[in-house]
Tab-separated table of C-alpha atoms and ligand atoms in Angstrom:
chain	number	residue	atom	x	y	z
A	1	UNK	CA	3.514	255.865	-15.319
A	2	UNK	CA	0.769	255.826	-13.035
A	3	UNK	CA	0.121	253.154	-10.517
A	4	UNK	CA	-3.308	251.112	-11.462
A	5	UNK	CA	-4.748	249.378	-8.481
A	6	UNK	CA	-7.920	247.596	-8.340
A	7	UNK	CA	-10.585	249.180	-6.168
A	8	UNK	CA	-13.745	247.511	-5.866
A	9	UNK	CA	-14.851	246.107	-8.511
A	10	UNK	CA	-12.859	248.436	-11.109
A	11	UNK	CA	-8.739	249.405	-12.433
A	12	UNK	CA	-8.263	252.962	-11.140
A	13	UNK	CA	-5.649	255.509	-11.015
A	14	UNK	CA	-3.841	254.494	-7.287
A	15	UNK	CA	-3.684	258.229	-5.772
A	16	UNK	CA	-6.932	259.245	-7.509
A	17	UNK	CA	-8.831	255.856	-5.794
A	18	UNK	CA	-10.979	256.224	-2.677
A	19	UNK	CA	-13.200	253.965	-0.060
A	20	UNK	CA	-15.739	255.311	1.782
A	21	UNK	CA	-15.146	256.453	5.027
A	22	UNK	CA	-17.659	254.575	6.432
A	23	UNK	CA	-15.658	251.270	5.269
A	24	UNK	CA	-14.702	248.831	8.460
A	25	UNK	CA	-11.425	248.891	7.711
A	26	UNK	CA	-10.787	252.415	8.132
A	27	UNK	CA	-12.586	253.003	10.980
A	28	UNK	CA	-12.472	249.640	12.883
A	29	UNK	CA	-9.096	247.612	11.169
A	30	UNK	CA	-12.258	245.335	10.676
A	31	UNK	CA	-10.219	243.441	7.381
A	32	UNK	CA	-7.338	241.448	6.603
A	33	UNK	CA	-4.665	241.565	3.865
A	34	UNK	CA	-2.098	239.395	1.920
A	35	UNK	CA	1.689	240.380	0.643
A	36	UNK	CA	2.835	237.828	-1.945
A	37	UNK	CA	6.263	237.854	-3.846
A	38	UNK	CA	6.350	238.655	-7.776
A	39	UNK	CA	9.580	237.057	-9.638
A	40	UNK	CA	10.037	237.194	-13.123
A	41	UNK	CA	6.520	237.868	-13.569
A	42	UNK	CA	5.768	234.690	-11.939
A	43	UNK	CA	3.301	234.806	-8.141
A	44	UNK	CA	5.473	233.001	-5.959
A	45	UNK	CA	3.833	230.175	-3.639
A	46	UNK	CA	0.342	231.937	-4.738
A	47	UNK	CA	-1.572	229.172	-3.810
A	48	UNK	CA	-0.556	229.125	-0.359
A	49	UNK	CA	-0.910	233.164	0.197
A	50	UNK	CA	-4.600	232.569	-1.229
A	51	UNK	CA	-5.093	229.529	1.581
A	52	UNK	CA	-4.474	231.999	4.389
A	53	UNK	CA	-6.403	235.052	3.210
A	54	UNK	CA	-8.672	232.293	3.214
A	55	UNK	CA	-7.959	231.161	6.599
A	56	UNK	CA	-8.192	235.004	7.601
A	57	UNK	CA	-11.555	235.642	6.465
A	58	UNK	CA	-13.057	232.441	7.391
A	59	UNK	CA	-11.836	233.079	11.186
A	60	UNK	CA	-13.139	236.510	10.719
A	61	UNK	CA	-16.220	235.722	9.175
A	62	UNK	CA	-15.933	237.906	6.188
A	63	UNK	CA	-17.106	236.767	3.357
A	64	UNK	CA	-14.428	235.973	0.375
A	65	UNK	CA	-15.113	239.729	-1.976
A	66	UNK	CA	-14.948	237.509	-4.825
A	67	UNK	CA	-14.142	233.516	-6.344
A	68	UNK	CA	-10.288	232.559	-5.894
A	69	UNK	CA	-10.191	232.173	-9.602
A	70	UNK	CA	-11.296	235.346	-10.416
A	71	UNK	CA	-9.122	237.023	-7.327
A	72	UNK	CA	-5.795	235.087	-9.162
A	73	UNK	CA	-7.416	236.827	-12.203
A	74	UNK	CA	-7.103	240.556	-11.026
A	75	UNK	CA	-3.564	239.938	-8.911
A	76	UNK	CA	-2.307	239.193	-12.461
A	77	UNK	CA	-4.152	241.524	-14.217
A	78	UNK	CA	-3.212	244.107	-11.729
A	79	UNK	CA	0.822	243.300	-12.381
A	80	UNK	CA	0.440	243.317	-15.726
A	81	UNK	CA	-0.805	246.658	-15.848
A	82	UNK	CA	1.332	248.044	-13.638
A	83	UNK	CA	4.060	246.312	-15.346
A	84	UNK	CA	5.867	244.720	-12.813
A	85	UNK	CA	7.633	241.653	-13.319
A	86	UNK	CA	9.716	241.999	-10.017
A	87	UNK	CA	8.207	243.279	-6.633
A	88	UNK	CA	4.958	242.137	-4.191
A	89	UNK	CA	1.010	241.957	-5.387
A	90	UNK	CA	-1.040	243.350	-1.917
A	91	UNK	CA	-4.578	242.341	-1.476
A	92	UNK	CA	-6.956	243.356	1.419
A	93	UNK	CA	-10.059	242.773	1.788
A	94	UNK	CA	-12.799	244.413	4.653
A	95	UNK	CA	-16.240	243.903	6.175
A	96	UNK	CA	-17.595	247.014	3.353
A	97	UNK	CA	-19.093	249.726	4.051
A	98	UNK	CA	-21.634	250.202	6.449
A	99	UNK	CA	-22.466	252.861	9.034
A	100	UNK	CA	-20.278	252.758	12.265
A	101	UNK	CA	-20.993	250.482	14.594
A	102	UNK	CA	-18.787	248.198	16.014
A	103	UNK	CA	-21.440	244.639	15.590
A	104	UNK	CA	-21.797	243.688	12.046
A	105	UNK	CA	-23.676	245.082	9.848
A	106	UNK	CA	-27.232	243.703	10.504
A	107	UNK	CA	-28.228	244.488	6.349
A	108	UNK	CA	-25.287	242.533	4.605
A	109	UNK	CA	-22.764	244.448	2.771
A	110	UNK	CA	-20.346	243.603	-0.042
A	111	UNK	CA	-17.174	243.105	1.174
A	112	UNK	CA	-14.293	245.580	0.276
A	113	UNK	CA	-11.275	244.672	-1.675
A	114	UNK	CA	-8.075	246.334	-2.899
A	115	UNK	CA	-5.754	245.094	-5.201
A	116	UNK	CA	-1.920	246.588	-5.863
A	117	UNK	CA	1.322	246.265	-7.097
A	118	UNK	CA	4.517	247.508	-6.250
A	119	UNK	CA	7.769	246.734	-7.918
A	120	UNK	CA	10.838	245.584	-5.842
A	121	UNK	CA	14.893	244.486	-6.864
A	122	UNK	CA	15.003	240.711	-5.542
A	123	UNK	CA	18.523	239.959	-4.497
A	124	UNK	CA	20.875	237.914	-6.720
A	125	UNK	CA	22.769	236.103	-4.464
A	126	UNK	CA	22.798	235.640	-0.671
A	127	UNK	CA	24.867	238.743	-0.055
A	128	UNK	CA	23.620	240.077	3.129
A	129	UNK	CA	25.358	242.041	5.631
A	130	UNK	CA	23.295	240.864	8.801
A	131	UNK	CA	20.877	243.218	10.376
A	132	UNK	CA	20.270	244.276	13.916
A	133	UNK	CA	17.135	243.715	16.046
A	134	UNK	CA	15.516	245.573	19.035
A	135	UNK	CA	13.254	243.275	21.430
A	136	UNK	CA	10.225	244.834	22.514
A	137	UNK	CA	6.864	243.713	24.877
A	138	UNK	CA	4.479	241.998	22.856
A	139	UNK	CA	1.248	243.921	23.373
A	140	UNK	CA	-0.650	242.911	20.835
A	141	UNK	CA	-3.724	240.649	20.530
A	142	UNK	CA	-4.213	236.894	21.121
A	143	UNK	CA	-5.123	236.279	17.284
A	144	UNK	CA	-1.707	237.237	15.650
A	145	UNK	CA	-2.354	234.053	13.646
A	146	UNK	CA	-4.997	236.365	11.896
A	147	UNK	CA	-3.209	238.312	8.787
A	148	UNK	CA	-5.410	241.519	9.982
A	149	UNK	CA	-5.137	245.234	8.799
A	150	UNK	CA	-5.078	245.862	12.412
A	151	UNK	CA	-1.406	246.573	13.080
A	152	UNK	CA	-0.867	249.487	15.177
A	153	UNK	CA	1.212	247.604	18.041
A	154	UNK	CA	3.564	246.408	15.100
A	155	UNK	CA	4.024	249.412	13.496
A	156	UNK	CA	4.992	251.122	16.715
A	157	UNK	CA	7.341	248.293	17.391
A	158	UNK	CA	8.866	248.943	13.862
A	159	UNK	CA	8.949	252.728	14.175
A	160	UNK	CA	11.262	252.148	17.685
A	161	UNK	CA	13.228	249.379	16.039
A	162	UNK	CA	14.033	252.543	12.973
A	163	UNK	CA	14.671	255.195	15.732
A	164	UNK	CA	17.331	252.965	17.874
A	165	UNK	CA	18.669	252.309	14.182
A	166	UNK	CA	17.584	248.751	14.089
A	167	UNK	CA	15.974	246.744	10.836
A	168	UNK	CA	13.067	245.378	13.123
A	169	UNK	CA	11.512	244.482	16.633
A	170	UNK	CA	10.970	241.454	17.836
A	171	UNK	CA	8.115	240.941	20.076
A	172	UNK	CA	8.704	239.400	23.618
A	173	UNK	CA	5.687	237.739	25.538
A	174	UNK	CA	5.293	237.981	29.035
A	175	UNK	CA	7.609	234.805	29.846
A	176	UNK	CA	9.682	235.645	28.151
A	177	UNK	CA	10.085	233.799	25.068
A	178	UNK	CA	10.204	235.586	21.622
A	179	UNK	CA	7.421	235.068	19.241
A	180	UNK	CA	8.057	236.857	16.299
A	181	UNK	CA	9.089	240.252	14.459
A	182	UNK	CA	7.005	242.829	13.639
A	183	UNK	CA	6.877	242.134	10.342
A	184	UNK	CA	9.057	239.143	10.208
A	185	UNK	CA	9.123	235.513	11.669
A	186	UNK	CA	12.094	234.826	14.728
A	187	UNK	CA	14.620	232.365	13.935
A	188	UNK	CA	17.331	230.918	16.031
A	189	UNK	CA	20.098	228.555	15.416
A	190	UNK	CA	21.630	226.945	18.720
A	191	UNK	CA	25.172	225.505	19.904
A	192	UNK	CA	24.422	222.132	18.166
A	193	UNK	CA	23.671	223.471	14.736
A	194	UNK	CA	19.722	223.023	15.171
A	195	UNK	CA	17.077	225.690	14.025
A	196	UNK	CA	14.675	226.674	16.314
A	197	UNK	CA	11.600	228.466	15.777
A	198	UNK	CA	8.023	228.669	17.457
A	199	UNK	CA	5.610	226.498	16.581
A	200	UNK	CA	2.232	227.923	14.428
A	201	UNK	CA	-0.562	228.968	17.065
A	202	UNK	CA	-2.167	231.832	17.940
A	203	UNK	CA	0.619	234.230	18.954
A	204	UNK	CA	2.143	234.529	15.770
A	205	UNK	CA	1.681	234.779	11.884
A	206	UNK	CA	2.130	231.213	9.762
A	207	UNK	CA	4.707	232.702	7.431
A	208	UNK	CA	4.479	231.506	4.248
A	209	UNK	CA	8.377	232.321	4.034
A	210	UNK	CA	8.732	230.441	7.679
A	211	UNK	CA	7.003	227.190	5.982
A	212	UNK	CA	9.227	227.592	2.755
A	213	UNK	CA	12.088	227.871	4.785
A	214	UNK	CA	11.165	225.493	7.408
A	215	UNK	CA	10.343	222.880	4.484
A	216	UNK	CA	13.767	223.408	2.320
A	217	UNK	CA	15.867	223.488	5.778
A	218	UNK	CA	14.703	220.084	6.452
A	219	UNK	CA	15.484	218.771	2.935
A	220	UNK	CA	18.552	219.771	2.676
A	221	UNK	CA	19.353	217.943	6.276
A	222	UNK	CA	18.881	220.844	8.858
A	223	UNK	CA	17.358	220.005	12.071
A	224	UNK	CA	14.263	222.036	12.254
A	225	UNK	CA	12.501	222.040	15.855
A	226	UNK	CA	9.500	224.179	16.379
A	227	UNK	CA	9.566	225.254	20.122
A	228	UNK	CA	9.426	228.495	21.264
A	229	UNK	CA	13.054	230.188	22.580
A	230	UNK	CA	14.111	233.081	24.994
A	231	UNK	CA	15.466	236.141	25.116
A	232	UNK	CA	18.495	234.269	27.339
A	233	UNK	CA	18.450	231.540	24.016
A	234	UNK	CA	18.335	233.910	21.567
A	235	UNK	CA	21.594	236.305	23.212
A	236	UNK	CA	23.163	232.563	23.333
A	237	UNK	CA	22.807	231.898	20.153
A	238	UNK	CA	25.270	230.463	16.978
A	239	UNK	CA	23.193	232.606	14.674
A	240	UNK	CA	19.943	234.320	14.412
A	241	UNK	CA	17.928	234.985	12.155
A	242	UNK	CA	14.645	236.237	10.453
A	243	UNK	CA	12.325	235.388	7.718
A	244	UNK	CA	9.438	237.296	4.904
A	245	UNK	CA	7.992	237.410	1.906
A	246	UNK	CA	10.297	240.715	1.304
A	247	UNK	CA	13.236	239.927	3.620
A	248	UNK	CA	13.484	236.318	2.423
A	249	UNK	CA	15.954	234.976	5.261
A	250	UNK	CA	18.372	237.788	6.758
A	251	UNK	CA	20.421	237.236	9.693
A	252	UNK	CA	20.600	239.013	12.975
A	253	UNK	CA	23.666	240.099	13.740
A	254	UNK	CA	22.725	241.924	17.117
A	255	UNK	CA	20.134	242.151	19.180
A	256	UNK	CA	19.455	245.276	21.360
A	257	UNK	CA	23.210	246.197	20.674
A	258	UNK	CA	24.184	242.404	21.681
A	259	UNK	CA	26.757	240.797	19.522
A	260	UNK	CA	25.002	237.351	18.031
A	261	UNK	CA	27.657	234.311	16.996
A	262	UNK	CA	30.753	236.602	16.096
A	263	UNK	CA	28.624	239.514	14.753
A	264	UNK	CA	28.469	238.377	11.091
A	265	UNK	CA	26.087	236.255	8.929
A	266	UNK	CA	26.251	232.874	10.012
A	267	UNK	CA	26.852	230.022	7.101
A	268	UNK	CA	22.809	228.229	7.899
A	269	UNK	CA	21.386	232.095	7.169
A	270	UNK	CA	23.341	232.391	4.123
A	271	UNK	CA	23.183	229.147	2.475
A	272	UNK	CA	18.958	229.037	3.561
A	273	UNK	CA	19.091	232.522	2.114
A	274	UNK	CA	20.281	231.359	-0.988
A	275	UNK	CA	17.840	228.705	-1.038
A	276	UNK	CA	15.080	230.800	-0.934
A	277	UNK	CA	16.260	233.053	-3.578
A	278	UNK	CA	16.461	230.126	-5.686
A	279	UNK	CA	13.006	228.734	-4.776
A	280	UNK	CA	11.826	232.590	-5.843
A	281	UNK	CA	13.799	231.842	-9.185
A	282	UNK	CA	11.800	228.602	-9.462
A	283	UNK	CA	15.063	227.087	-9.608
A	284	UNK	CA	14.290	224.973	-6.445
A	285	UNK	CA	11.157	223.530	-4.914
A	286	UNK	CA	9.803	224.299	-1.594
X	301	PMP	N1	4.907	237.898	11.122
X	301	PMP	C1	4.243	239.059	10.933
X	301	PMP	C2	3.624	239.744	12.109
X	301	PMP	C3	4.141	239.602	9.641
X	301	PMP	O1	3.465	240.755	9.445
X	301	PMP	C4	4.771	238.935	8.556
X	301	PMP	C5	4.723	239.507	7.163
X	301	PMP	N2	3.447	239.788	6.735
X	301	PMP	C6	5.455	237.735	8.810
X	301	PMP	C7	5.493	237.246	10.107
X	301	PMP	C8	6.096	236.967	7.686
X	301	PMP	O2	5.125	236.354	6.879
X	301	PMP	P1	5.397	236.021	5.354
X	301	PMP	O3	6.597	235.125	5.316
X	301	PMP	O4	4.165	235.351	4.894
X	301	PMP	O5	5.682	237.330	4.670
């Protein structure tokens, strides 16, 4: 079966769809984009994914391609005929089209906006072997808070996390305190059984898996404090471990071949892993 995404305005065939190559996003990462969870047909914490695409634009100053009814609309249509039930709905949205210059367009254009769908096996249970990590400079921006298209610094950090056979990098700012993965909010669980993880702000992503997490942690009697930790911390650390929309909560077994805890999932990843699987199976609420 083909893929169907929507491109503008209209379903097309995925590999047969275009954009112009005049469109901001491909020639100045001038957009932003959104990755949110599909379970049993159902858009998991939807509401929130559509507040920070909002949030994204807004800071931005993109205009919204179309109403947030009619965008929930074509994310469901788009599933639907694509026929996935299980996997992540992807939404990004540019400037438009206009020709290249780096200030706005001084003639406004329609903004540009993509929607797909990709299927994806959710785990059943909290089964997870651990995973290891690589730590790596943080180069990037000062606007990480920003979902934007513009991701070259993390997708180098992910390519050297693959070829040092690691899951994913984890970005180290210059005093060295982590702020988060490439791809993946930074987690830490100290001597004392608290969780530790840096507060929202401007150097990383608001997860919406961090807030989830963060939220159901603290119901179910964690100790959640939002400060950020070091490198020193993390190598110190009970347990580690990360959180996404598509990793849900894994834990870090090693970091830059360092043993964390005794080198196996600790019992907070696991049981908060479970809990999120559950909140994806709307058995629990976030
Ligand atoms: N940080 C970064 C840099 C990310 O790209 C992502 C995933 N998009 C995350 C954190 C995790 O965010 P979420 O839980 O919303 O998937």
């Amino acid at each position: 079966m083909s893929r169907i995404a929507f491109v503008n305005g209209t379903y097309q065939v995925q590999r047969r769809a275009a954009v112009g190559i005049e469109d901001r996003g491909y020639q100045l990462a001038d957009g932003i984009y959104e990755v949110a969870p599909v379970m049993d047909g159902r858009i998991i914490d939807f509401a929130a994914h559509l507040d920070r695409m909002a949030y994204s634009l807004r800071e931005l100053r993109i205009q919204p391609p179309m109403p947030r009814s009619a965008l929930e609309f074509v994310c469901r249509e788009t599933l639907a005929r694509n026929r996935v039930r299980d996997g992540v709905v992807y939404i990004q949205a540019t400037r438009g089209e206009a020709p290249r210059d780096h200030g706005f367009p001084k003639v406004p254009v329609k903004p540009a906006v993509v929607v797909s769908a990709k299927h994806l096996s959710w785990p059943s249970n909290a089964e997870d072997k651990g995973i290891e990590v690589i730590t790596t400079p943080d180069i990037r921006w000062g606007r990480c808070d920003i979902k934007s298209i513009g991701l070259l610094p993390n997708a180098l950090a992910k390519q050297k996390a693959r070829e040092a056979g690691a899951f994913e990098a984890w970005f180290v700012r210059g005093d060295g305190t982590v702020s988060e993965g490439a791809s993946t909010n930074a987690w830490i669980v100290d001597g004392e059984g608290r969780l530790i993880t840096r507060p929202l702000g401007p150097e990383i992503l608001p997860g919406i898996t961090r807030a989830t997490v963060l939220a159901m942690a603290r119901a179910a009697g964690f100790q959640v404090i939002e400060r950020p930790f070091s490198v020193e911390e993390l190598l110190g650390a009970r347990e580690a471990f990360l959180t996404s929309t598509t990793s849900l909560v894994r834990s870090v077994v090693a970091v830059d071949q360092r043993p964390i805890g005794n080198r196996y999932p600790g019992s907070v990843g696991r049981t908060l892993r479970q809990l999120c699987i559950d909140h994806y199976r709307g058995r629990v609420d976030a």
